[in-house]
């Protein structure tokens, strides 16, 4: 598909909208006047001038033009997106349930609109101006209410701490994350851990100097439980030494891959104050696990969950993914039921995203992606209804690019077990001090203005280790950015 932009620079948004309809297709964007040597059979021109938005569609079947007046130039992007959406919906036969929204945080948009216009009008705007389906508007409103209760715990000088362990036992077929398999890079872990402990100490000094109070700690990845019990013990001690955790509401460690979970590691976590672990089956069917390259079994998931309970964890999350290869609607429903039979405190229901760097992306084609999207829609509906019936409530929600069916990922929790870190990261309302390769610190102005700056670490463990002095210098940048927000 070729997309031409005339008199507007909405490249990013309009391209993402095209990708929502055609996730596997090549989409090229050109400025006005460009003449590609190999024009695509489907060509779209988005044009804005003198209060009129127009979109011209050329396909092998003919040419059509849609226009809409738009007196407010600040609304030109949305108006063009609506015209484009209507055409692509007709052309593809697919109706994205989140309408023209392509961003990852629809609930944040609803919150901002609700602050300006009140919640009822904000919901009406999502329906009419952004073409979001009534079901998704209802889900966004429900999530907004539950998320607000969690966000109300935020302190003005609060912050959260993220620590990344970018190692996994094997690479999942759907993963595009910068994770490095242990098989290849086991030798990097000791040096990585040394550097990580130094960075944690530097981040702790920044928090202390700025008077930040740590409200949550999240150790994610990758798979943190790829580390041995003694390495985990060292990491947790470094965190305890660096930060005052007396006001910490929760402490999470992703024990994502059941094949990395042992009794000893769980004991180390529990004894060191970790309050929540995530054990992620993704599916409760071994044939599907095999298809996605997870190299663990459902029996291992059950065993890991039992070990976590025995170790004393009262707050366990489990992740599932809708739309996995080889999975079926019935299989997914069965996975939901099996997970619920274990009575976890929270369940996060993801939808498969066809990330470009993943193996799965190479194996999918447009038609298969469309069909998987339709099945994933049914799967999410089942999960949503079943979890609500079991007393779980949605409390955070996000979307990813190339997610099947343009759907979403939703965190459900039994009341009182919502994860604070997940909500602040989605609302971008709190400073997150992030440590580790690929981690990004978010510096958020404490005055509620929404001002935000990001400071990124190097992506790959090798660079992170070998350029560690630069990593530490960037922690000083964090200090300066936050101090500047306070002036
Ligand atoms: S466990 Fe997560 S980070 Fe690791 S390979 Fe699988 S999807 Fe990627």
Coordinates of N, CA and C in Angstrom, one line a residue, residues 276-389:
X276 N 4.9 -10.2 45.4 CA 4.1 -10.7 44.3 C 5.0 -11.3 43.2
X277 N 4.6 -12.5 42.8 CA 5.3 -13.1 41.6 C 4.4 -13.3 40.5
X278 N 4.9 -13.4 39.3 CA 4.1 -13.7 38.1 C 4.6 -15.0 37.6
X279 N 3.7 -15.9 37.4 CA 4.1 -17.2 36.8 C 3.2 -17.3 35.6
X280 N 3.9 -17.4 34.4 CA 3.2 -17.1 33.2 C 3.1 -18.4 32.3
X281 N 1.9 -19.0 32.3 CA 1.8 -20.2 31.5 C 1.6 -19.8 30.0
X282 N 1.0 -18.7 29.7 CA 0.6 -18.3 28.3 C -0.5 -19.2 27.7
X283 N -0.4 -20.5 27.9 CA -1.4 -21.4 27.5 C -1.3 -22.6 28.5
X284 N -2.3 -23.4 28.7 CA -2.2 -24.6 29.5 C -2.2 -25.8 28.6
X285 N -1.7 -25.7 27.4 CA -1.7 -26.8 26.5 C -0.3 -27.0 25.9
X286 N 0.2 -28.2 26.1 CA 1.6 -28.5 25.7 C 1.9 -28.3 24.3
X287 N 0.9 -28.7 23.4 CA 1.2 -28.6 22.0 C 1.3 -27.1 21.6
X288 N 0.6 -26.3 22.2 CA 0.7 -24.8 21.9 C 2.0 -24.3 22.4
X289 N 2.4 -24.7 23.6 CA 3.7 -24.3 24.2 C 4.8 -24.7 23.3
X290 N 4.7 -25.9 22.7 CA 5.8 -26.4 21.8 C 5.8 -25.5 20.5
X291 N 4.6 -25.1 20.0 CA 4.5 -24.3 18.8 C 5.2 -22.9 19.1
X292 N 5.2 -22.4 20.3 CA 5.7 -21.1 20.5 C 7.1 -21.1 21.2
X293 N 7.7 -22.3 21.2 CA 9.1 -22.4 21.6 C 9.3 -22.1 23.1
X294 N 8.4 -22.5 24.0 CA 8.6 -22.1 25.4 C 9.3 -23.2 26.2
X295 N 9.4 -24.4 25.6 CA 10.1 -25.5 26.2 C 9.9 -25.7 27.7
X296 N 8.6 -25.5 28.1 CA 8.2 -26.0 29.4 C 6.8 -26.6 29.2
X297 N 6.4 -27.3 30.3 CA 5.1 -28.0 30.1 C 4.1 -27.4 31.1
X298 N 2.8 -27.8 30.9 CA 1.8 -27.4 31.8 C 2.0 -27.9 33.2
X299 N 2.6 -29.1 33.2 CA 2.8 -29.8 34.5 C 3.8 -28.9 35.3
X300 N 4.8 -28.3 34.6 CA 5.8 -27.4 35.2 C 5.1 -26.1 35.7
X301 N 4.1 -25.6 35.0 CA 3.4 -24.4 35.4 C 2.7 -24.7 36.7
X302 N 2.0 -25.9 36.8 CA 1.2 -26.3 38.0 C 2.2 -26.4 39.2
X303 N 3.3 -27.0 38.9 CA 4.3 -27.3 40.0 C 4.9 -25.9 40.5
X304 N 5.2 -25.0 39.5 CA 5.7 -23.7 39.9 C 4.7 -22.9 40.8
X305 N 3.4 -23.0 40.4 CA 2.4 -22.3 41.1 C 2.3 -22.9 42.5
X306 N 2.3 -24.2 42.6 CA 2.2 -24.8 44.0 C 3.4 -24.4 44.8
X307 N 4.6 -24.4 44.2 CA 5.8 -24.0 45.0 C 5.7 -22.6 45.5
X308 N 5.2 -21.7 44.6 CA 5.0 -20.3 45.0 C 4.1 -20.2 46.2
X309 N 3.0 -20.9 46.2 CA 2.1 -20.9 47.3 C 2.8 -21.4 48.6
X310 N 3.5 -22.5 48.4 CA 4.2 -23.1 49.6 C 5.3 -22.2 50.1
X311 N 5.9 -21.4 49.2 CA 6.9 -20.4 49.7 C 6.2 -19.2 50.4
X312 N 4.9 -19.1 50.4 CA 4.2 -18.1 51.1 C 3.6 -16.9 50.3
X313 N 3.7 -17.0 49.0 CA 3.2 -15.9 48.2 C 1.6 -15.9 48.2
X314 N 1.1 -14.7 48.6 CA -0.3 -14.5 48.6 C -0.8 -13.8 47.4
X315 N 0.1 -13.3 46.6 CA -0.3 -12.5 45.4 C 0.4 -13.1 44.2
X316 N -0.3 -13.9 43.4 CA 0.4 -14.5 42.3 C -0.4 -14.1 41.0
X317 N 0.3 -13.6 40.0 CA -0.3 -13.3 38.7 C 0.0 -14.4 37.7
X318 N -0.9 -14.6 36.8 CA -0.7 -15.5 35.7 C -1.0 -14.9 34.4
X319 N -0.2 -15.0 33.4 CA -0.4 -14.4 32.1 C -0.9 -15.5 31.1
X320 N -1.9 -15.1 30.3 CA -2.3 -15.9 29.2 C -2.3 -15.1 27.9
X321 N -2.1 -15.8 26.8 CA -2.1 -15.1 25.5 C -3.2 -15.6 24.6
X322 N -4.0 -14.8 24.0 CA -5.1 -15.2 23.1 C -4.5 -15.1 21.7
X323 N -4.8 -16.1 20.8 CA -4.4 -16.0 19.4 C -3.1 -16.7 19.1
X324 N -2.6 -17.5 20.0 CA -1.3 -18.2 19.8 C -1.4 -19.2 18.7
X325 N -0.4 -19.5 17.9 CA -0.4 -20.5 16.9 C -0.8 -21.8 17.5
X326 N -1.5 -22.6 16.7 CA -2.0 -23.9 17.1 C -3.1 -23.9 18.2
X327 N -3.3 -22.8 18.8 CA -4.4 -22.7 19.8 C -5.8 -22.6 19.1
X328 N -6.8 -23.0 19.8 CA -8.2 -22.9 19.3 C -9.0 -22.1 20.3
X329 N -10.2 -21.7 19.9 CA -11.1 -21.1 20.8 C -11.3 -22.0 22.1
X330 N -11.6 -23.2 21.8 CA -11.9 -24.1 22.9 C -10.7 -24.3 23.8
X331 N -9.5 -24.4 23.2 CA -8.3 -24.6 23.9 C -8.0 -23.4 24.8
X332 N -8.2 -22.2 24.3 CA -8.0 -21.0 25.1 C -8.9 -21.0 26.2
X333 N -10.2 -21.3 26.0 CA -11.2 -21.3 27.1 C -10.8 -22.2 28.2
X334 N -10.3 -23.4 27.7 CA -9.9 -24.4 28.7 C -8.7 -23.8 29.5
X335 N -7.8 -23.1 28.9 CA -6.6 -22.5 29.6 C -7.1 -21.6 30.6
X336 N -8.1 -20.7 30.3 CA -8.7 -19.8 31.2 C -9.2 -20.5 32.4
X337 N -10.0 -21.6 32.1 CA -10.6 -22.4 33.3 C -9.5 -23.0 34.1
X338 N -8.5 -23.6 33.5 CA -7.4 -24.2 34.3 C -6.7 -23.2 35.2
X339 N -6.5 -22.0 34.6 CA -5.8 -21.0 35.4 C -6.7 -20.6 36.6
X340 N -7.9 -20.4 36.3 CA -8.9 -20.0 37.4 C -9.0 -21.1 38.5
X341 N -8.8 -22.3 38.1 CA -8.9 -23.4 39.1 C -7.8 -23.3 40.1
X342 N -6.7 -22.6 39.7 CA -5.6 -22.4 40.7 C -5.8 -21.3 41.6
X343 N -6.8 -20.4 41.3 CA -7.1 -19.2 42.2 C -6.0 -18.2 42.3
X344 N -5.4 -17.8 41.2 CA -4.4 -16.7 41.3 C -5.1 -15.4 41.7
X345 N -4.4 -14.5 42.2 CA -5.0 -13.2 42.6 C -5.2 -12.3 41.4
X346 N -4.4 -12.5 40.4 CA -4.6 -11.7 39.2 C -4.2 -12.5 37.9
X347 N -4.9 -12.1 36.8 CA -4.7 -12.8 35.6 C -4.5 -11.7 34.5
X348 N -3.5 -11.8 33.7 CA -3.3 -10.8 32.7 C -3.6 -11.5 31.3
X349 N -4.5 -11.0 30.6 CA -4.9 -11.6 29.3 C -4.3 -10.8 28.2
X350 N -3.3 -11.3 27.5 CA -2.7 -10.6 26.4 C -3.3 -11.1 25.1
X351 N -3.1 -10.3 24.1 CA -3.4 -10.8 22.7 C -2.1 -10.9 22.0
X352 N -1.9 -11.9 21.1 CA -0.7 -12.0 20.4 C -0.4 -10.8 19.5
X353 N 0.8 -10.3 19.6 CA 1.2 -9.2 18.7 C 2.3 -9.8 17.8
X354 N 2.0 -9.5 16.5 CA 3.0 -10.0 15.5 C 4.1 -9.0 15.3
X355 N 5.0 -9.1 16.2 CA 6.2 -8.2 16.2 C 7.1 -8.5 15.1
X356 N 7.6 -7.5 14.4 CA 8.4 -7.8 13.2 C 9.7 -8.6 13.5
X357 N 10.3 -8.4 14.7 CA 11.5 -9.2 14.9 C 11.3 -10.6 15.4
X358 N 10.0 -11.0 15.5 CA 9.7 -12.3 16.1 C 9.6 -13.4 15.0
X359 N 9.8 -14.6 15.4 CA 9.7 -15.7 14.4 C 8.3 -15.8 13.9
X360 N 7.3 -15.6 14.8 CA 5.9 -15.8 14.4 C 5.6 -14.8 13.2
X361 N 6.1 -13.6 13.3 CA 5.8 -12.7 12.2 C 6.2 -13.2 10.8
X362 N 7.4 -13.9 10.8 CA 7.8 -14.4 9.5 C 6.9 -15.5 9.0
X363 N 6.2 -16.2 9.9 CA 5.4 -17.3 9.5 C 3.9 -16.9 9.2
X364 N 3.5 -15.7 9.5 CA 2.1 -15.3 9.3 C 2.0 -14.6 7.9
X365 N 0.8 -14.7 7.4 CA 0.5 -13.9 6.2 C -0.9 -13.2 6.5
X366 N -1.2 -12.3 5.7 CA -2.3 -11.4 5.9 C -3.6 -12.1 6.3
X367 N -4.0 -13.1 5.5 CA -5.3 -13.7 5.7 C -5.3 -14.5 7.0
X368 N -4.2 -15.2 7.3 CA -4.1 -15.9 8.6 C -4.2 -15.0 9.8
X369 N -3.5 -13.8 9.6 CA -3.5 -12.8 10.7 C -5.0 -12.3 10.9
X370 N -5.7 -12.1 9.9 CA -7.1 -11.6 10.0 C -8.0 -12.7 10.7
X371 N -7.8 -14.0 10.3 CA -8.6 -15.0 10.9 C -8.2 -15.2 12.4
X372 N -6.9 -15.1 12.7 CA -6.5 -15.2 14.1 C -7.0 -14.1 14.9
X373 N -7.1 -12.9 14.3 CA -7.7 -11.8 15.0 C -9.2 -12.0 15.3
X374 N -9.9 -12.6 14.4 CA -11.3 -12.9 14.7 C -11.4 -13.9 15.8
X375 N -10.6 -14.9 15.8 CA -10.7 -15.9 16.9 C -10.3 -15.3 18.2
X376 N -9.2 -14.4 18.2 CA -8.7 -13.8 19.4 C -9.8 -12.9 20.0
X377 N -10.6 -12.3 19.1 CA -11.7 -11.4 19.6 C -12.7 -12.3 20.4
X378 N -13.0 -13.4 19.9 CA -13.9 -14.3 20.7 C -13.2 -14.8 22.0
X379 N -12.0 -15.1 21.9 CA -11.2 -15.5 23.1 C -11.3 -14.5 24.2
X380 N -11.0 -13.2 23.8 CA -11.0 -12.1 24.8 C -12.4 -11.9 25.4
X381 N -13.4 -12.1 24.5 CA -14.8 -11.9 25.1 C -15.0 -13.0 26.1
X382 N -14.6 -14.2 25.9 CA -14.8 -15.3 26.8 C -14.0 -15.0 28.1
X383 N -12.7 -14.6 28.0 CA -11.9 -14.3 29.1 C -12.5 -13.2 30.0
X384 N -12.9 -12.2 29.3 CA -13.5 -11.0 30.0 C -14.7 -11.4 30.8
X385 N -15.7 -12.1 30.1 CA -16.9 -12.5 30.8 C -16.6 -13.5 32.0
X386 N -15.7 -14.4 31.7 CA -15.4 -15.4 32.8 C -14.7 -14.8 34.0
X387 N -13.7 -13.9 33.7 CA -13.0 -13.3 34.8 C -13.9 -12.4 35.6
X388 N -14.8 -11.7 34.9 CA -15.7 -10.8 35.7 C -16.6 -11.6 36.6
X389 N -17.1 -12.7 36.0 CA -18.0 -13.6 36.8 C -17.3 -14.2 38.0

